[in-house]
Tab-separated table of C-alpha atoms and ligand atoms in Angstrom:
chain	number	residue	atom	x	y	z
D	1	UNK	CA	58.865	113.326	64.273
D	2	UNK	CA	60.259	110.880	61.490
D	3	UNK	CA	60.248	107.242	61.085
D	4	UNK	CA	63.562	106.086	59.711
D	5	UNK	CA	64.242	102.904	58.752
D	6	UNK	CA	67.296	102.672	56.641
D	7	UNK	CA	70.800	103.615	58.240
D	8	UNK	CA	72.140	105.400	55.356
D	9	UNK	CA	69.083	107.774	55.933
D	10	UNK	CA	68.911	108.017	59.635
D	11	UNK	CA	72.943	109.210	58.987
D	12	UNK	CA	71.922	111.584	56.605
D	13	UNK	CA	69.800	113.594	58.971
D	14	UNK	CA	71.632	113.437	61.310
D	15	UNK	CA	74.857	115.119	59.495
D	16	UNK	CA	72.727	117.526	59.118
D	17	UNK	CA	72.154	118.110	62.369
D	18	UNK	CA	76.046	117.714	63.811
D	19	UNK	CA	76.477	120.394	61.116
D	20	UNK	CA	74.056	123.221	62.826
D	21	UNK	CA	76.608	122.368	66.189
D	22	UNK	CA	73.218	120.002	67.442
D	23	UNK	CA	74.059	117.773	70.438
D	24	UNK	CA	72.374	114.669	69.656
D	25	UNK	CA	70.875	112.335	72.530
D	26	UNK	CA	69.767	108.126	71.669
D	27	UNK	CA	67.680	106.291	73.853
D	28	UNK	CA	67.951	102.515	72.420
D	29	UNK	CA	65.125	100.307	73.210
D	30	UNK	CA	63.661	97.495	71.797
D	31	UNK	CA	59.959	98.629	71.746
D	32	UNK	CA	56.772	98.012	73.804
D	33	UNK	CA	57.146	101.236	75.569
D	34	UNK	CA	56.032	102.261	78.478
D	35	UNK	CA	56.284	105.108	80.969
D	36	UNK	CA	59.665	103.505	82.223
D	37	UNK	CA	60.765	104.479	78.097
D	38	UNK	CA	58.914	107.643	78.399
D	39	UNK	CA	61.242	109.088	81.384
D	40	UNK	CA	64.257	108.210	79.255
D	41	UNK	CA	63.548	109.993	76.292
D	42	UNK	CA	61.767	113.260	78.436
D	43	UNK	CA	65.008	113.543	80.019
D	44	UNK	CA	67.100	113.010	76.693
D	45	UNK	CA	64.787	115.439	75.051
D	46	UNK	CA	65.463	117.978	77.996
D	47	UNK	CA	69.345	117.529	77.824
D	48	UNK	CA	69.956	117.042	73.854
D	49	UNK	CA	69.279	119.455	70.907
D	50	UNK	CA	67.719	116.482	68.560
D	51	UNK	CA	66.444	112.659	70.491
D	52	UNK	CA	67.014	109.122	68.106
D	53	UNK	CA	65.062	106.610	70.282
D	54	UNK	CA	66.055	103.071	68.411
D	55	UNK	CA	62.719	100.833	68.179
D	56	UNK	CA	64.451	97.541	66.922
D	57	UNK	CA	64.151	93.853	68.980
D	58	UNK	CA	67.181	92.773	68.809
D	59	UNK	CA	67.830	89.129	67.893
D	60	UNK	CA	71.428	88.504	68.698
D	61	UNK	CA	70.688	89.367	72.976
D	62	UNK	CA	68.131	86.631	72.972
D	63	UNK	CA	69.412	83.209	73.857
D	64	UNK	CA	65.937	81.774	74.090
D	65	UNK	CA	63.979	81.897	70.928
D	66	UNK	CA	60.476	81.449	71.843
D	67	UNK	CA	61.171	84.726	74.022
D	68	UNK	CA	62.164	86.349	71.057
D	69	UNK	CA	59.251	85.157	69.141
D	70	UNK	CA	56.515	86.393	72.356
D	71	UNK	CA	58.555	89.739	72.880
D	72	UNK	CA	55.648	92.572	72.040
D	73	UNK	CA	55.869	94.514	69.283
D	74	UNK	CA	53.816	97.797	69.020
D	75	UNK	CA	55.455	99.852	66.715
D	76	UNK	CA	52.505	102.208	66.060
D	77	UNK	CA	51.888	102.731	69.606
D	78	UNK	CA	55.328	103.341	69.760
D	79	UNK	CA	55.549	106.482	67.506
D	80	UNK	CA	52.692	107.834	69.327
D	81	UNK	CA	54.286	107.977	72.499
D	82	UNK	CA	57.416	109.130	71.311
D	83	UNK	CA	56.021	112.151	69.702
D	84	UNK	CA	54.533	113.179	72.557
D	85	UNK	CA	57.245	112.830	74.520
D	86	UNK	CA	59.667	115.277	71.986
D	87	UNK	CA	61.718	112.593	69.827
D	88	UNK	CA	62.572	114.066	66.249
D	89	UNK	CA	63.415	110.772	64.813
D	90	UNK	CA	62.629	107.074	65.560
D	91	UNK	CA	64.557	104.632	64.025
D	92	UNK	CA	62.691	101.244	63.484
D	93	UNK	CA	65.507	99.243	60.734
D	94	UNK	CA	64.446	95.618	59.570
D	95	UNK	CA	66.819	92.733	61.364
D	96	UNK	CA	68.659	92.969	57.657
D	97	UNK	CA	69.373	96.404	57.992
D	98	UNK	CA	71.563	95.622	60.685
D	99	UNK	CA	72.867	92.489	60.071
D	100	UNK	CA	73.170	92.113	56.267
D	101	UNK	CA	75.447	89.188	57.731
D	102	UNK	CA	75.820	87.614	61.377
D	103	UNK	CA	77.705	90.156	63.610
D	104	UNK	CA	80.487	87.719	64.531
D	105	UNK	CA	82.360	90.249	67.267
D	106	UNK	CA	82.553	88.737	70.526
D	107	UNK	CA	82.533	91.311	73.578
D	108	UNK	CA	83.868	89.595	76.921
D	109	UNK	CA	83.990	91.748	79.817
D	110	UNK	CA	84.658	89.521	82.643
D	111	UNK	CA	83.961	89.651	85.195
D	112	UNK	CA	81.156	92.333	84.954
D	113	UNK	CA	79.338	89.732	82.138
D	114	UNK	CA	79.754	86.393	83.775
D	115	UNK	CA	77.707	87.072	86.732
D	116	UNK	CA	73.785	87.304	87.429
D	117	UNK	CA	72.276	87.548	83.651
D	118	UNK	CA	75.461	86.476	82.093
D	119	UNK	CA	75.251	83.085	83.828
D	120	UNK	CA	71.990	82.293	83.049
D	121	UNK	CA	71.587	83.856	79.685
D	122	UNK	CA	74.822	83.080	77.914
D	123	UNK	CA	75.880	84.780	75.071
D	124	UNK	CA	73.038	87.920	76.137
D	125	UNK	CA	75.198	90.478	76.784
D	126	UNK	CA	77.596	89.991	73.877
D	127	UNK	CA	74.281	90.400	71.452
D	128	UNK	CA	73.908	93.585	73.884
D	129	UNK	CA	76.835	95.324	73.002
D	130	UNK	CA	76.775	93.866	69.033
D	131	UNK	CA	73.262	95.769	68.664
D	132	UNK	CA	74.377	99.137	71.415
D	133	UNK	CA	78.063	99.376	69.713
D	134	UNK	CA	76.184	99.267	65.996
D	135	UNK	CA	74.131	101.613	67.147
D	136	UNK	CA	76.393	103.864	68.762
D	137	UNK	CA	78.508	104.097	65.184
D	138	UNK	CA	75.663	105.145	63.405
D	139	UNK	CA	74.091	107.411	65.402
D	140	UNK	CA	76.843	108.885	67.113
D	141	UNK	CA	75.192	110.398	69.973
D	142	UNK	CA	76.689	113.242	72.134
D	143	UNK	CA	74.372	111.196	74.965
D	144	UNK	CA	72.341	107.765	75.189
D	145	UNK	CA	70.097	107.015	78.267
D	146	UNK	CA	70.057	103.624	79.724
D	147	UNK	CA	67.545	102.402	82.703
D	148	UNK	CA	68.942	101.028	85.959
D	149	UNK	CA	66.257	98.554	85.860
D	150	UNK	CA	68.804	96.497	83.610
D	151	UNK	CA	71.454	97.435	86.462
D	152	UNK	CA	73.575	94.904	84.358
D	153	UNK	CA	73.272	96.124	81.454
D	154	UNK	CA	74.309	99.467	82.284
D	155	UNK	CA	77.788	98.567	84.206
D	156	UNK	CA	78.273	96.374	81.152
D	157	UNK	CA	77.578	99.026	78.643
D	158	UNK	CA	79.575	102.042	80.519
D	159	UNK	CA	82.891	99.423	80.549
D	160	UNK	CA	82.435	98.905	76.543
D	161	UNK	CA	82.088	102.686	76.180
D	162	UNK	CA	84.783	103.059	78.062
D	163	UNK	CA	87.659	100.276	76.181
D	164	UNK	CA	86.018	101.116	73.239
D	165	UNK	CA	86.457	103.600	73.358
D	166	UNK	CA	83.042	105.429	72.196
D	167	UNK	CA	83.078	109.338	72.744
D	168	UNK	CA	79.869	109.801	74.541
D	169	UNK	CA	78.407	110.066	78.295
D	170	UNK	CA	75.583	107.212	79.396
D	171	UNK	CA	73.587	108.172	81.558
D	172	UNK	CA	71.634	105.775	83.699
D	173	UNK	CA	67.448	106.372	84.988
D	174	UNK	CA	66.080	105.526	87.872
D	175	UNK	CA	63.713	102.497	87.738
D	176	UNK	CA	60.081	104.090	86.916
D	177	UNK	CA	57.678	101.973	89.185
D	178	UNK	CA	53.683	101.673	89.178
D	179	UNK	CA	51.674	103.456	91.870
D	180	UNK	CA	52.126	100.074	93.626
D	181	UNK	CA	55.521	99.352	93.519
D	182	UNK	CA	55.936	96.910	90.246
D	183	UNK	CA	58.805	97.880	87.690
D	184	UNK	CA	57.572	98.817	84.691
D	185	UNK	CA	58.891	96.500	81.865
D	186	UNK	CA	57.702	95.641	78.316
D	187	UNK	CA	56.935	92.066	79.816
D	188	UNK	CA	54.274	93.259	82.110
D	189	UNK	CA	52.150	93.027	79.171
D	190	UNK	CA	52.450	89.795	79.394
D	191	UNK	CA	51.108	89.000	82.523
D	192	UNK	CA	47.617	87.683	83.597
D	193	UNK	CA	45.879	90.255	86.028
D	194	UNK	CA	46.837	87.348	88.671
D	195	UNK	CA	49.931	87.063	87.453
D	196	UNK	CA	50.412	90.928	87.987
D	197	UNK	CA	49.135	90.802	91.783
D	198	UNK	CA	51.826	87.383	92.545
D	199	UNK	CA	54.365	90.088	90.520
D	200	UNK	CA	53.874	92.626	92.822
D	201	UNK	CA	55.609	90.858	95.721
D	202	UNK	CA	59.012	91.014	93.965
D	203	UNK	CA	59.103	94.821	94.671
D	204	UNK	CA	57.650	94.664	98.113
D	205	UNK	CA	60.071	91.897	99.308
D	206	UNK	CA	62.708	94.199	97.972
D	207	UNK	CA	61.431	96.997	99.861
D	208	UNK	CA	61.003	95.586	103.007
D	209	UNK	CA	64.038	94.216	102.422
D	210	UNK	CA	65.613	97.616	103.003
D	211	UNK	CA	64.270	97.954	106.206
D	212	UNK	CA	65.029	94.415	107.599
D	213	UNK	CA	69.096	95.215	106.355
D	214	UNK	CA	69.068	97.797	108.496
D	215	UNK	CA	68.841	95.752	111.462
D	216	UNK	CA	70.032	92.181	110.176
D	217	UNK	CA	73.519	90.955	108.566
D	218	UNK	CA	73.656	90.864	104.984
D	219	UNK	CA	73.529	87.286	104.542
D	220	UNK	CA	70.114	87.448	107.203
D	221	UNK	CA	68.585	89.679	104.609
D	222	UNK	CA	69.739	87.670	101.770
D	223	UNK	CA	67.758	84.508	103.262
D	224	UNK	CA	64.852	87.052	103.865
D	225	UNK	CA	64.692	87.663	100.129
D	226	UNK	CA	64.917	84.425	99.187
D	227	UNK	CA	62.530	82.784	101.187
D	228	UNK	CA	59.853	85.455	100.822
D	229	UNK	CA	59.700	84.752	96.742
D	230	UNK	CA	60.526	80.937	97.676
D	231	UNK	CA	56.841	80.908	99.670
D	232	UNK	CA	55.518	83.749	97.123
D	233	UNK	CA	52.535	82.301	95.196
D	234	UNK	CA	53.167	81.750	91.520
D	235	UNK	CA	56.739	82.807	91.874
D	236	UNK	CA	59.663	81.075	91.080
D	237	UNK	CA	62.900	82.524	92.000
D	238	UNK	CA	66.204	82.561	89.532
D	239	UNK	CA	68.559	84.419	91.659
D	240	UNK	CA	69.310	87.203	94.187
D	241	UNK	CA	72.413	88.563	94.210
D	242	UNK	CA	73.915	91.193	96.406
D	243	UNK	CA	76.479	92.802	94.709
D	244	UNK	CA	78.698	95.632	95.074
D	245	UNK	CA	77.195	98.564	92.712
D	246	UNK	CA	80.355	98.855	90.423
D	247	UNK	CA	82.406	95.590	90.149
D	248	UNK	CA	78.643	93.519	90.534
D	249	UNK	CA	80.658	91.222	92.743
D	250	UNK	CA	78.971	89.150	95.485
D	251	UNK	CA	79.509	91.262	98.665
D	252	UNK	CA	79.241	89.329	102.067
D	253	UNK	CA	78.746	92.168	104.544
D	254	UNK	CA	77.858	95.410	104.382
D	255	UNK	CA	80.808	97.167	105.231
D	256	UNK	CA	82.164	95.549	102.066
D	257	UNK	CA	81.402	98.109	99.791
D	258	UNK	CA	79.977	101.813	99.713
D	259	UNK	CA	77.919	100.705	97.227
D	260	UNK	CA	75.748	98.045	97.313
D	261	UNK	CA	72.654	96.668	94.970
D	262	UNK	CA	70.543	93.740	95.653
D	263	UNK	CA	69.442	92.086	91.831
D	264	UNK	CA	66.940	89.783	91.236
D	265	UNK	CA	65.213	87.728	88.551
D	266	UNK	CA	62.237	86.048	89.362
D	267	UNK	CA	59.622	84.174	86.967
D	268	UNK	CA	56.018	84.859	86.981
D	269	UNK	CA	54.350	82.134	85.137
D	270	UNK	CA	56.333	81.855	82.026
D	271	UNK	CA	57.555	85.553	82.307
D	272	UNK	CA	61.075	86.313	83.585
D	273	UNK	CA	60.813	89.869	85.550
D	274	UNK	CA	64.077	91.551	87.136
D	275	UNK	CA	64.421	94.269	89.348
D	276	UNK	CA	66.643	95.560	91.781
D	277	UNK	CA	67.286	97.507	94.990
D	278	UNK	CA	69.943	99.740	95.984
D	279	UNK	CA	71.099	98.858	99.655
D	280	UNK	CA	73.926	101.641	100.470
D	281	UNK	CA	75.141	104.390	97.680
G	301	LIG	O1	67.440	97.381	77.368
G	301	LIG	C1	66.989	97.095	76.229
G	301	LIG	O2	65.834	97.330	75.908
G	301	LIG	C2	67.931	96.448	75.214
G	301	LIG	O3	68.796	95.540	75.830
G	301	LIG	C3	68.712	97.490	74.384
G	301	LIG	C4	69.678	98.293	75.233
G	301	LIG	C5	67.743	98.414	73.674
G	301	LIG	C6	69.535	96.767	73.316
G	301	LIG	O4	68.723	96.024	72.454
């Protein structure tokens, strides 16, 4: 495995690779990885000749600063996992690497960015796609992996690749959970071992929120989320949406849709968490 840090090298090596006919997978992340990053790049590393897994917080996506100051980084760690796991190259570039001057591009796809995480974190999924797109030109991937954890994230991403218009598939991961239920994110690290136990009820109200749809209107089981976090020690809740899988528009009942995901961002202490829940598919 090789540590890259300069574009015009990561290209380099890569060439060389597009040149032997080598399909070439890219997991992007942003560091701190966990198992949830592990599955990503297994599978990538199962389904591509050569695996880039990007290692770079990204500044632009963060519209609160002090998160970008607390976000881990664990580079080191990093490599370690990612050797074991099968990358050949990990590319970790400095913040002027990729912007030698402030990517002014604006991406607006509307509705699909206004909802959920676009309302309450303006201007985070336009630093999304200014860091994925970048990424996407150098690298030029035959694949890149994306986690449904950031359901979001993923509808967003698939529409850019698609108006681009980028010539590559995304494929989306099922959300890696602990033994217990909790999605695994790089802010888990961040939580006290109390903080962990009140986090835990995020994924069980989601759970059992499955089971109570099956017998109660969507709006019932809306409430039913809600109020469980509202009463939830050391939870505060941002929102829960119900949303219909594709267009991640509100859905009122569930014959609206044949797809439907339940998304929710709740904070633990200082720590925002999301997760989500798919309802029908
Ligand atoms: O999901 C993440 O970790 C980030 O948003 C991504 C896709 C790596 C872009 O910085």
């Amino acid at each position: 495995m090789k540590l890259i840090q300069s574009i015009q090298e990561l290209r380099a090596a890569l060439a060389v690779c597009r040149q032997a006919g080598k399909s070439i997978g890219l997991v992007p992340t942003m560091g701190a990885l966990h198992a949830g990053h592990a599955s990503l790049v297994k599978r990538a590393v199962a389904e591509n000749d050569v695996v880039v897994v990007s290692d770079f917080v990204n500044p632009t996506q963060f519209n609160d600063k002090n998160d970008l100051l607390k976000y881990p980084r664990t580079l080191e760690a990093d490599c370690a996992l990612l050797e074991a796991c099968g990358a050949l190259f990990v590319f970790a570039p400095s913040v002027e690497e990729i912007y030698p001057e402030p990517d002014t591009r604006q991406f607006s796809y509307a509705p699909l960015d206004t909802v959920m995480e676009g309302k309450y974190r303006p201007g985070h999924f336009n630093g999304v796609c200014q860091i994925v797109s970048k990424l996407f030109l150098i690298v030029e991937p035959t694949r890149a992996y994306f986690g449904e954890k950031d359901f979001q994230q993923l509808a967003i991403i698939r529409e850019m690749v698609r108006r681009y218009p980028f010539d590559l598939q995304i494929v989306g991961c099922p959300i890696v959970r602990e033994d217990d239920g909790l999605a695994l994110s790089s802010r888990n690290a961040r939580l006290s071992e109390e903080q962990r136990r009140q986090a835990l009820q995020i994924s069980k109200t989601l759970f059992a929120s499955v089971e109570y749809g099956r017998t109660h209107s969507l709006s019932e089981t809306k409430s039913f989320v809600e109020e469980a976090i509202a009463h939830a020690e050391g939870l505060r809740l941002e929102y829960f949406e119900v949303v219909d899988g594709t267009t991640l528009q509100t859905v009122t009942d569930w014959n609206d849709s044949p797809y439907i995901v339940g998304c929710i961002t709740v904070f633990c202490g200082e720590v925002r968490l999301i997760d989500n829940i798919k309802y029908k598919e």
